[in-house]
Amino acid sequence: MSFRERSAWVMGCTLILIGGFYLKLVIGDGVPPSFAAVPFVLGTIVVSIAAQVVLAVISPREASSPVDERERLVIQKATHFSSYVLATGVVVGLGMFMISQDGMKLFHIVLTSLILGQIADYGAQIFLLRSRV
Amino acid sequence: MSQAALGEAVGVSRHTIIAIEQARYSPSLETGFRIAKVFNVGLEDVFGWEGD
């Protein structure tokens, strides 16, 4: 497994765990987003940096090498795919807002779309790194 | 020559060399020429096209 794939796995799993916990707090338990957002952002940053440092220590050579042409293509395709996930969520959120006029619901849907879009990005990277590009 | 050494010589990762060998990735023309230059052969000695 390449460094890029390991990195995508770590970032995807981090977002699933921390993003899932955030959504459980905010949507499930009714904690105000203003209270849950700071731990979510800080948690994501700290865990991501720690995981990247560990990966870099394990594979220092690969970690320091620049993204090559195939990896760049994979990242572009994965970002293109994830943009549809984000756009779909935003359109659904705006539609819901037009119907219900509920700004908090719009916030939740857009933030959930952002998290799902990033998870889709990493998932697509893993898939493309293993398949024919 | 190892896959890692070839990758380093042409400026791509070992995994990209593996993907090229397994026909999972068609390299750019520049990388193709670089690979051919490493082996001191022509481009068509390294790569071929079977058509559609």
Coordinates of N, CA, C and O in Angstrom, one line a residue:
Chain A
M1 N 0.9 -1.2 0.0 CA 0.0 0.0 0.0 C 0.9 1.2 0.0 O 1.8 1.3 0.8
S2 N 0.6 2.2 -0.9 CA 1.4 3.4 -1.0 C 1.1 4.4 0.1 O 0.1 4.3 0.8
F3 N 2.1 5.3 0.2 CA 1.9 6.3 1.3 C 0.6 7.1 1.0 O -0.1 7.4 2.0
R4 N 0.3 7.5 -0.2 CA -0.9 8.2 -0.5 C -2.1 7.5 -0.1 O -3.1 8.1 0.4
E5 N -2.1 6.2 -0.4 CA -3.3 5.4 0.0 C -3.5 5.3 1.5 O -4.6 5.4 2.0
R6 N -2.3 5.0 2.2 CA -2.4 5.0 3.7 C -2.9 6.3 4.2 O -3.7 6.3 5.1
S7 N -2.4 7.4 3.6 CA -2.8 8.7 4.1 C -4.3 8.9 3.8 O -5.0 9.5 4.7
A8 N -4.8 8.5 2.7 CA -6.3 8.6 2.4 C -7.1 7.8 3.4 O -8.2 8.2 3.8
W9 N -6.6 6.6 3.7 CA -7.3 5.7 4.7 C -7.4 6.4 6.0 O -8.5 6.5 6.7
V10 N -6.3 7.0 6.5 CA -6.2 7.6 7.8 C -7.1 8.8 7.8 O -7.9 9.0 8.8
M11 N -7.1 9.7 6.8 CA -7.9 10.9 6.8 C -9.4 10.5 6.7 O -10.2 11.2 7.3
G12 N -9.7 9.5 5.8 CA -11.1 9.1 5.7 C -11.6 8.6 7.0 O -12.7 8.9 7.4
C13 N -10.9 7.7 7.7 CA -11.3 7.1 8.9 C -11.4 8.2 10.0 O -12.4 8.2 10.8
T14 N -10.5 9.1 10.0 CA -10.5 10.2 11.0 C -11.8 11.0 10.8 O -12.5 11.3 11.8
L15 N -12.2 11.3 9.6 CA -13.4 12.1 9.3 C -14.6 11.3 9.7 O -15.6 11.9 10.2
I16 N -14.6 10.0 9.4 CA -15.8 9.2 9.7 C -16.0 9.2 11.2 O -17.1 9.4 11.7
L17 N -14.9 9.0 12.0 CA -15.1 8.9 13.4 C -15.4 10.3 14.1 O -16.4 10.4 14.8
I18 N -14.6 11.3 13.8 CA -14.8 12.6 14.4 C -16.0 13.3 13.8 O -16.8 13.9 14.6
G19 N -16.2 13.2 12.5 CA -17.4 13.8 11.9 C -18.7 13.1 12.4 O -19.7 13.7 12.7
G20 N -18.6 11.8 12.5 CA -19.8 11.0 13.0 C -20.1 11.4 14.4 O -21.3 11.6 14.8
F21 N -19.1 11.6 15.3 CA -19.3 12.0 16.7 C -19.9 13.4 16.7 O -20.8 13.6 17.5
Y22 N -19.4 14.3 15.9 CA -19.9 15.6 15.8 C -21.4 15.6 15.5 O -22.2 16.3 16.1
L23 N -21.7 14.8 14.4 CA -23.1 14.8 14.0 C -24.0 14.2 15.0 O -25.2 14.6 15.2
K24 N -23.5 13.2 15.7 CA -24.3 12.6 16.8 C -24.6 13.6 17.9 O -25.7 13.7 18.4
L25 N -23.5 14.4 18.2 CA -23.7 15.4 19.3 C -24.7 16.4 18.9 O -25.7 16.8 19.6
V26 N -24.5 17.0 17.6 CA -25.3 18.1 17.2 C -26.8 17.7 16.8 O -27.7 18.3 17.2
I27 N -26.8 16.6 16.0 CA -28.2 16.2 15.4 C -28.9 15.3 16.4 O -30.0 15.4 16.7
G28 N -28.1 14.3 16.9 CA -28.7 13.3 17.8 C -29.0 13.8 19.2 O -30.1 13.7 19.7
D29 N -28.0 14.5 19.8 CA -28.2 14.9 21.2 C -28.6 16.3 21.4 O -28.8 16.8 22.5
G30 N -28.7 17.1 20.3 CA -29.1 18.5 20.3 C -28.2 19.5 20.9 O -28.6 20.6 21.3
V31 N -26.9 19.1 20.9 CA -25.9 20.1 21.4 C -25.7 21.2 20.4 O -25.7 21.0 19.2
P32 N -25.7 22.5 20.8 CA -25.6 23.6 19.8 C -24.3 23.5 19.0 O -23.3 23.2 19.5
P33 N -24.4 23.7 17.7 CA -23.2 23.6 16.8 C -22.1 24.5 17.3 O -20.9 24.1 17.1
S34 N -22.4 25.7 17.9 CA -21.3 26.5 18.3 C -20.5 25.9 19.4 O -19.3 26.1 19.5
F35 N -21.1 25.0 20.2 CA -20.3 24.3 21.2 C -19.5 23.1 20.7 O -18.4 22.8 21.1
A36 N -20.1 22.4 19.7 CA -19.5 21.2 19.1 C -18.5 21.5 18.0 O -17.7 20.7 17.8
A37 N -18.6 22.7 17.4 CA -17.8 23.0 16.2 C -16.3 23.1 16.6 O -15.5 22.5 15.8
V38 N -16.0 23.8 17.7 CA -14.6 24.0 18.0 C -13.9 22.6 18.3 O -12.8 22.4 17.8
P39 N -14.5 21.8 19.2 CA -13.8 20.5 19.4 C -13.7 19.7 18.1 O -12.8 18.9 17.9
F40 N -14.7 19.8 17.2 CA -14.7 19.0 16.0 C -13.5 19.5 15.1 O -12.7 18.7 14.6
V41 N -13.4 20.8 14.9 CA -12.3 21.3 14.1 C -11.0 21.0 14.7 O -10.1 20.5 14.0
L42 N -10.8 21.3 16.0 CA -9.5 21.1 16.7 C -9.2 19.6 16.7 O -8.1 19.2 16.4
G43 N -10.2 18.7 17.0 CA -10.0 17.3 17.0 C -9.5 16.8 15.6 O -8.6 16.0 15.5
T44 N -10.2 17.3 14.6 CA -9.8 16.8 13.2 C -8.4 17.3 12.9 O -7.6 16.5 12.3
I45 N -8.0 18.5 13.2 CA -6.7 19.0 12.9 C -5.6 18.2 13.7 O -4.7 17.7 13.1
V46 N -5.9 18.0 15.0 CA -4.9 17.4 15.9 C -4.7 15.9 15.4 O -3.5 15.5 15.2
V47 N -5.8 15.2 15.2 CA -5.7 13.8 14.9 C -5.0 13.6 13.5 O -4.2 12.8 13.3
S48 N -5.4 14.6 12.5 CA -4.8 14.5 11.2 C -3.3 14.7 11.2 O -2.6 14.0 10.6
I49 N -2.9 15.7 12.0 CA -1.5 16.0 12.0 C -0.7 14.9 12.7 O 0.3 14.4 12.2
A50 N -1.3 14.4 13.8 CA -0.6 13.2 14.5 C -0.5 12.0 13.6 O 0.6 11.4 13.5
A51 N -1.6 11.7 12.8 CA -1.6 10.6 12.0 C -0.6 10.8 10.8 O 0.2 9.8 10.5
Q52 N -0.5 12.0 10.3 CA 0.4 12.2 9.2 C 1.9 12.1 9.6 O 2.7 11.7 8.9
V53 N 2.1 12.6 10.9 CA 3.5 12.5 11.4 C 3.9 11.0 11.6 O 5.0 10.6 11.2
V54 N 2.9 10.2 12.1 CA 3.2 8.8 12.3 C 3.5 8.1 10.9 O 4.5 7.4 10.8
L55 N 2.7 8.5 9.9 CA 2.9 7.9 8.6 C 4.2 8.3 8.0 O 4.9 7.6 7.3
A56 N 4.6 9.6 8.2 CA 5.9 10.1 7.7 C 7.0 9.4 8.4 O 8.1 9.2 7.7
V57 N 6.9 9.1 9.7 CA 8.0 8.4 10.4 C 8.1 7.0 9.9 O 9.2 6.5 9.7
I58 N 7.0 6.4 9.6 CA 7.0 5.0 9.0 C 7.6 5.0 7.6 O 8.4 4.1 7.3
S59 N 7.2 5.9 6.8 CA 7.7 6.0 5.4 C 8.3 7.4 5.1 O 7.7 8.1 4.3
P60 N 9.5 7.7 5.6 CA 10.0 9.1 5.4 C 10.3 9.4 4.0 O 10.1 10.5 3.5
R61 N 10.7 8.4 3.2 CA 11.1 8.7 1.8 C 9.9 9.0 1.0 O 9.9 10.0 0.2
E62 N 8.8 8.2 1.1 CA 7.6 8.5 0.3 C 6.9 9.8 0.8 O 6.4 10.5 0.0
A63 N 7.0 10.0 2.1 CA 6.3 11.2 2.6 C 6.9 12.5 2.1 O 6.2 13.5 1.9
S64 N 8.2 12.5 1.9 CA 8.9 13.7 1.4 C 8.9 13.9 -0.1 O 9.2 14.9 -0.6
S65 N 8.5 12.8 -0.8 CA 8.5 12.9 -2.3 C 7.3 13.6 -2.7 O 6.2 13.5 -2.2
P66 N 7.4 14.5 -3.8 CA 6.2 15.2 -4.3 C 5.2 14.3 -4.9 O 5.5 13.2 -5.3
V67 N 4.0 14.8 -5.1 CA 2.9 14.0 -5.8 C 3.3 13.8 -7.2 O 3.7 14.8 -7.9
D68 N 3.3 12.6 -7.7 CA 3.7 12.4 -9.1 C 2.4 12.5 -10.0 O 1.3 12.7 -9.6
E69 N 2.7 12.3 -11.3 CA 1.6 12.5 -12.3 C 0.4 11.6 -12.1 O -0.8 12.1 -12.3
R70 N 0.6 10.4 -11.8 CA -0.6 9.5 -11.6 C -1.3 9.9 -10.3 O -2.6 9.9 -10.3
E71 N -0.6 10.2 -9.3 CA -1.3 10.6 -8.0 C -2.0 11.9 -8.2 O -3.1 12.1 -7.7
R72 N -1.5 12.8 -9.0 CA -2.1 14.1 -9.3 C -3.4 13.8 -10.0 O -4.5 14.4 -9.7
L73 N -3.4 12.9 -11.0 CA -4.6 12.6 -11.7 C -5.7 11.9 -10.8 O -6.9 12.3 -10.9
V74 N -5.2 11.1 -9.9 CA -6.1 10.4 -9.0 C -6.8 11.5 -8.1 O -8.0 11.4 -7.9
I75 N -6.0 12.4 -7.6 CA -6.5 13.4 -6.7 C -7.5 14.3 -7.5 O -8.6 14.6 -7.0
Q76 N -7.2 14.6 -8.7 CA -8.2 15.5 -9.5 C -9.5 14.7 -9.8 O -10.6 15.3 -9.6
K77 N -9.4 13.5 -10.1 CA -10.6 12.7 -10.4 C -11.5 12.5 -9.1 O -12.7 12.6 -9.1
A78 N -10.8 12.3 -8.0 CA -11.5 12.1 -6.7 C -12.1 13.4 -6.3 O -13.3 13.4 -5.8
T79 N -11.5 14.5 -6.4 CA -12.0 15.8 -6.1 C -13.2 16.1 -7.0 O -14.2 16.6 -6.5
H80 N -13.1 15.8 -8.2 CA -14.3 16.0 -9.2 C -15.5 15.2 -8.7 O -16.6 15.7 -8.6
F81 N -15.2 13.9 -8.3 CA -16.4 13.1 -7.8 C -17.0 13.6 -6.6 O -18.2 13.8 -6.4
S82 N -16.1 14.0 -5.6 CA -16.6 14.5 -4.3 C -17.4 15.8 -4.5 O -18.2 16.2 -3.6
S83 N -17.0 16.6 -5.5 CA -17.7 17.9 -5.7 C -19.2 17.6 -5.9 O -20.1 18.5 -5.6
Y84 N -19.6 16.5 -6.6 CA -21.0 16.2 -6.8 C -21.7 15.9 -5.5 O -22.8 16.2 -5.3
V85 N -21.0 15.2 -4.6 CA -21.6 14.9 -3.3 C -21.9 16.2 -2.5 O -23.0 16.4 -2.0
L86 N -20.9 17.1 -2.5 CA -21.1 18.4 -1.9 C -22.2 19.2 -2.5 O -23.1 19.8 -1.8
A87 N -22.2 19.3 -3.9 CA -23.2 20.1 -4.6 C -24.6 19.5 -4.3 O -25.5 20.3 -4.1
T88 N -24.7 18.2 -4.3 CA -26.0 17.6 -4.1 C -26.5 18.0 -2.7 O -27.7 18.4 -2.5
G89 N -25.6 17.9 -1.7 CA -26.0 18.3 -0.3 C -26.4 19.7 -0.2 O -27.4 20.1 0.4
V90 N -25.7 20.6 -0.9 CA -26.0 22.0 -0.9 C -27.4 22.3 -1.5 O -28.2 23.1 -1.0
V91 N -27.6 21.7 -2.7 CA -28.9 21.9 -3.4 C -30.0 21.4 -2.5 O -31.1 22.0 -2.4
V92 N -29.9 20.2 -1.9 CA -30.9 19.6 -1.0 C -31.1 20.6 0.2 O -32.3 20.9 0.5
G93 N -30.0 21.1 0.8 CA -30.1 22.0 1.9 C -30.9 23.3 1.5 O -31.8 23.7 2.3
L94 N -30.6 23.8 0.4 CA -31.2 25.0 -0.1 C -32.7 24.8 -0.3 O -33.6 25.6 0.0
G95 N -33.0 23.6 -0.9 CA -34.4 23.2 -1.2 C -35.2 23.1 0.1 O -36.3 23.6 0.3
M96 N -34.5 22.5 1.1 CA -35.2 22.3 2.4 C -35.4 23.7 3.1 O -36.4 23.9 3.8
F97 N -34.4 24.6 2.9 CA -34.5 25.9 3.5 C -35.7 26.7 2.9 O -36.4 27.4 3.6
M98 N -35.9 26.5 1.6 CA -37.0 27.2 0.9 C -38.3 26.7 1.4 O -39.3 27.5 1.5
I99 N -38.4 25.4 1.8 CA -39.6 24.9 2.2 C -39.9 25.2 3.7 O -40.9 25.7 4.1
S100 N -38.8 25.0 4.5 CA -39.0 25.1 6.0 C -38.6 26.4 6.6 O -38.9 26.7 7.7
Q101 N -37.8 27.1 5.9 CA -37.2 28.4 6.4 C -36.4 28.2 7.7 O -36.3 29.0 8.6
D102 N -35.8 26.9 7.9 CA -35.1 26.6 9.1 C -33.6 26.7 8.8 O -33.0 25.8 8.1
G103 N -33.0 27.8 9.3 CA -31.6 28.0 9.0 C -30.7 27.0 9.6 O -29.6 26.6 9.1
M104 N -31.1 26.5 10.8 CA -30.2 25.5 11.5 C -30.2 24.2 10.7 O -29.2 23.5 10.6
K105 N -31.4 23.8 10.1 CA -31.4 22.6 9.3 C -30.5 22.8 8.0 O -29.8 21.9 7.7
L106 N -30.5 24.0 7.5 CA -29.6 24.3 6.3 C -28.2 24.1 6.8 O -27.4 23.5 6.0
F107 N -27.8 24.6 7.9 CA -26.5 24.5 8.5 C -26.1 23.0 8.6 O -25.0 22.6 8.1
H108 N -26.9 22.2 9.2 CA -26.6 20.8 9.4 C -26.4 20.1 8.1 O -25.5 19.3 7.9
I109 N -27.3 20.4 7.1 CA -27.3 19.6 5.8 C -26.0 20.0 5.1 O -25.3 19.2 4.5
V110 N -25.6 21.3 5.1 CA -24.4 21.8 4.4 C -23.2 21.2 5.0 O -22.3 20.7 4.4
L111 N -23.1 21.2 6.4 CA -22.0 20.7 7.1 C -21.8 19.2 6.9 O -20.7 18.7 6.6
T112 N -23.0 18.5 6.9 CA -23.0 17.0 6.7 C -22.5 16.8 5.3 O -21.7 15.8 5.1
S113 N -22.9 17.6 4.3 CA -22.5 17.4 2.9 C -21.0 17.6 2.8 O -20.3 16.9 2.1
L114 N -20.5 18.6 3.5 CA -19.0 18.9 3.5 C -18.2 17.7 4.0 O -17.2 17.2 3.4
I115 N -18.7 17.1 5.2 CA -18.0 16.0 5.7 C -18.1 14.8 4.8 O -17.1 14.1 4.5
L116 N -19.3 14.5 4.3 CA -19.5 13.4 3.4 C -18.7 13.6 2.1 O -18.2 12.6 1.5
G117 N -18.6 14.8 1.6 CA -17.9 15.1 0.4 C -16.4 14.8 0.6 O -15.8 14.2 -0.3
Q118 N -15.9 15.1 1.8 CA -14.5 14.8 2.0 C -14.2 13.3 2.2 O -13.2 12.8 1.7
I119 N -15.2 12.6 2.8 CA -15.1 11.2 3.0 C -15.1 10.5 1.6 O -14.4 9.6 1.3
A120 N -16.0 11.0 0.7 CA -16.1 10.5 -0.7 C -14.8 10.8 -1.4 O -14.4 9.9 -2.2
D121 N -14.2 11.9 -1.2 CA -12.9 12.3 -1.8 C -11.9 11.2 -1.5 O -11.2 10.6 -2.4
Y122 N -11.7 10.9 -0.2 CA -10.7 10.0 0.2 C -11.0 8.6 -0.2 O -10.2 7.8 -0.6
G123 N -12.3 8.2 -0.2 CA -12.8 6.9 -0.7 C -12.5 6.8 -2.2 O -12.0 5.7 -2.6
A124 N -12.7 7.8 -2.9 CA -12.5 7.7 -4.4 C -11.0 7.6 -4.6 O -10.5 6.9 -5.6
Q125 N -10.2 8.3 -3.8 CA -8.7 8.2 -4.0 C -8.2 6.8 -3.8 O -7.4 6.3 -4.6
I126 N -8.8 6.2 -2.7 CA -8.4 4.8 -2.4 C -8.8 3.9 -3.6 O -8.0 3.0 -4.1
F127 N -10.0 4.0 -4.1 CA -10.5 3.2 -5.2 C -9.6 3.4 -6.4 O -9.2 2.4 -7.1
L128 N -9.4 4.7 -6.8 CA -8.6 5.0 -8.0 C -7.2 4.5 -7.9 O -6.6 4.1 -8.9
L129 N -6.6 4.7 -6.7 CA -5.2 4.2 -6.6 C -5.0 2.7 -6.8 O -4.0 2.3 -7.1
R130 N -6.1 2.0 -6.6 CA -6.1 0.5 -6.7 C -6.5 0.1 -8.1 O -6.4 -1.1 -8.4
S131 N -7.1 1.0 -8.9 CA -7.7 0.5 -10.1 C -7.0 1.2 -11.3 O -6.0 2.0 -11.1
R132 N -7.5 0.9 -12.5 CA -6.9 1.5 -13.7 C -7.3 3.0 -13.8 O -8.5 3.3 -13.8
V133 N -6.3 3.9 -13.9 CA -6.6 5.3 -14.0 C -6.5 5.8 -15.5 O -5.5 5.5 -16.1
Chain B
M1 N 17.4 -3.6 -12.6 CA 17.0 -2.3 -12.0 C 15.7 -2.5 -11.2 O 14.7 -3.1 -11.7
S2 N 15.7 -2.0 -10.0 CA 14.4 -2.1 -9.2 C 13.4 -1.1 -9.6 O 13.7 -0.1 -10.3
Q3 N 12.1 -1.4 -9.2 CA 11.0 -0.4 -9.6 C 11.3 0.9 -8.9 O 11.0 2.0 -9.5
A4 N 11.8 0.9 -7.6 CA 12.0 2.1 -6.9 C 13.1 2.9 -7.6 O 13.0 4.2 -7.7
A5 N 14.2 2.3 -8.1 CA 15.3 3.0 -8.7 C 14.8 3.6 -10.1 O 15.1 4.7 -10.4
L6 N 14.0 2.8 -10.8 CA 13.4 3.4 -12.1 C 12.5 4.6 -11.8 O 12.6 5.6 -12.5
G7 N 11.7 4.4 -10.8 CA 10.8 5.5 -10.4 C 11.5 6.8 -10.0 O 11.2 7.9 -10.5
E8 N 12.6 6.6 -9.3 CA 13.4 7.7 -8.9 C 14.1 8.4 -10.1 O 14.2 9.6 -10.2
A9 N 14.5 7.5 -11.0 CA 15.2 8.0 -12.2 C 14.3 8.8 -13.1 O 14.8 9.8 -13.8
V10 N 13.0 8.5 -13.2 CA 12.1 9.2 -14.1 C 11.2 10.2 -13.4 O 10.4 10.8 -14.0
G11 N 11.2 10.2 -12.0 CA 10.5 11.2 -11.3 C 9.0 10.8 -11.0 O 8.2 11.6 -10.9
V12 N 8.8 9.5 -10.8 CA 7.5 9.0 -10.3 C 7.7 8.0 -9.2 O 8.8 7.6 -8.9
S13 N 6.6 7.7 -8.5 CA 6.7 6.8 -7.3 C 6.9 5.3 -7.8 O 6.6 5.0 -9.0
R14 N 7.3 4.5 -6.9 CA 7.4 3.0 -7.2 C 6.1 2.4 -7.5 O 6.0 1.6 -8.4
H15 N 5.0 3.0 -6.9 CA 3.7 2.4 -7.1 C 3.2 2.8 -8.5 O 2.4 2.1 -9.1
T16 N 3.6 4.0 -9.0 CA 3.3 4.3 -10.4 C 4.0 3.5 -11.4 O 3.4 3.1 -12.4
I17 N 5.2 3.1 -11.1 CA 5.9 2.2 -12.0 C 5.2 0.8 -12.0 O 5.0 0.2 -13.1
I18 N 4.8 0.4 -10.9 CA 4.0 -0.9 -10.8 C 2.8 -0.8 -11.6 O 2.4 -1.7 -12.3
A19 N 2.0 0.3 -11.5 CA 0.8 0.5 -12.2 C 1.0 0.5 -13.7 O 0.2 0.0 -14.5
I20 N 2.2 1.1 -14.1 CA 2.5 1.1 -15.6 C 2.8 -0.3 -16.1 O 2.3 -0.8 -17.1
E21 N 3.5 -1.1 -15.3 CA 3.9 -2.5 -15.6 C 2.6 -3.3 -15.7 O 2.5 -4.2 -16.6
Q22 N 1.7 -3.0 -14.9 CA 0.4 -3.9 -14.8 C -0.7 -3.3 -15.8 O -1.8 -3.8 -15.7
A23 N -0.3 -2.3 -16.6 CA -1.2 -1.7 -17.6 C -2.4 -1.1 -16.9 O -3.5 -1.0 -17.4
R24 N -2.2 -0.6 -15.7 CA -3.3 0.1 -15.0 C -3.1 1.6 -15.1 O -4.0 2.4 -14.7
Y25 N -2.0 2.1 -15.7 CA -1.8 3.5 -15.9 C -1.0 3.7 -17.2 O 0.0 3.1 -17.4
S26 N -1.5 4.6 -18.1 CA -0.7 5.0 -19.2 C 0.1 6.3 -18.9 O -0.6 7.3 -18.7
P27 N 1.4 6.2 -18.9 CA 2.2 7.4 -18.4 C 2.1 8.5 -19.5 O 1.7 8.3 -20.6
S28 N 2.5 9.7 -19.0 CA 2.6 10.8 -19.9 C 3.7 10.6 -20.9 O 4.6 9.7 -20.7
L29 N 3.6 11.3 -22.0 CA 4.6 11.1 -23.1 C 6.0 11.4 -22.5 O 7.0 10.7 -22.8
E30 N 6.1 12.4 -21.7 CA 7.4 12.8 -21.1 C 8.0 11.7 -20.3 O 9.1 11.3 -20.4
T31 N 7.1 11.1 -19.4 CA 7.6 10.0 -18.6 C 8.0 8.8 -19.4 O 8.9 8.1 -19.1
G32 N 7.2 8.5 -20.5 CA 7.5 7.5 -21.4 C 8.9 7.6 -22.0 O 9.7 6.7 -22.1
F33 N 9.2 8.8 -22.5 CA 10.5 9.1 -23.0 C 11.6 9.0 -22.0 O 12.7 8.5 -22.3
R34 N 11.3 9.4 -20.8 CA 12.3 9.3 -19.7 C 12.6 7.8 -19.4 O 13.8 7.4 -19.2
I35 N 11.6 7.0 -19.4 CA 11.8 5.5 -19.1 C 12.6 4.9 -20.3 O 13.6 4.2 -20.0
A36 N 12.3 5.3 -21.5 CA 13.0 4.8 -22.6 C 14.5 5.2 -22.6 O 15.4 4.5 -22.9
K37 N 14.7 6.5 -22.1 CA 16.1 7.0 -22.1 C 16.9 6.3 -21.0 O 18.1 6.0 -21.2
V38 N 16.2 5.9 -19.9 CA 16.9 5.2 -18.8 C 17.5 3.9 -19.4 O 18.6 3.5 -19.1
F39 N 16.7 3.2 -20.2 CA 17.1 1.9 -20.7 C 17.9 2.1 -22.1 O 18.3 1.1 -22.7
N40 N 18.1 3.3 -22.5 CA 18.8 3.6 -23.7 C 18.2 2.9 -24.9 O 18.9 2.3 -25.7
V41 N 16.9 2.9 -25.0 CA 16.2 2.3 -26.2 C 15.2 3.3 -26.7 O 14.9 4.4 -26.1
G42 N 14.5 3.0 -27.8 CA 13.5 3.8 -28.3 C 12.2 3.7 -27.6 O 11.9 2.7 -26.9
L43 N 11.3 4.7 -27.7 CA 10.0 4.6 -27.0 C 9.2 3.4 -27.4 O 8.6 2.7 -26.5
E44 N 9.2 3.0 -28.7 CA 8.4 1.8 -29.1 C 9.0 0.5 -28.7 O 8.3 -0.5 -28.8
D45 N 10.2 0.5 -28.2 CA 10.8 -0.7 -27.6 C 10.3 -0.9 -26.2 O 10.4 -2.1 -25.7
V46 N 9.8 0.1 -25.6 CA 9.3 0.0 -24.2 C 7.8 -0.1 -24.2 O 7.2 -0.9 -23.5
F47 N 7.1 0.8 -25.0 CA 5.7 0.8 -25.0 C 5.1 0.4 -26.4 O 5.7 0.6 -27.4
G48 N 3.9 -0.1 -26.3 CA 3.2 -0.4 -27.5 C 1.7 -0.1 -27.4 O 1.2 0.2 -26.3
W49 N 1.0 -0.1 -28.5 CA -0.4 0.2 -28.5 C -1.1 -0.8 -29.2 O -0.8 -1.1 -30.4
E50 N -2.1 -1.5 -28.6 CA -2.8 -2.6 -29.3 C -4.0 -2.1 -30.0 O -4.7 -2.9 -30.6
G51 N -4.3 -0.9 -30.0 CA -5.5 -0.3 -30.7 C -6.8 -0.5 -29.8 O -6.7 -1.0 -28.7
D52 N -7.9 0.0 -30.4 CA -9.2 0.0 -29.7 C -9.7 -1.4 -29.7 O -9.5 -2.2 -30.6

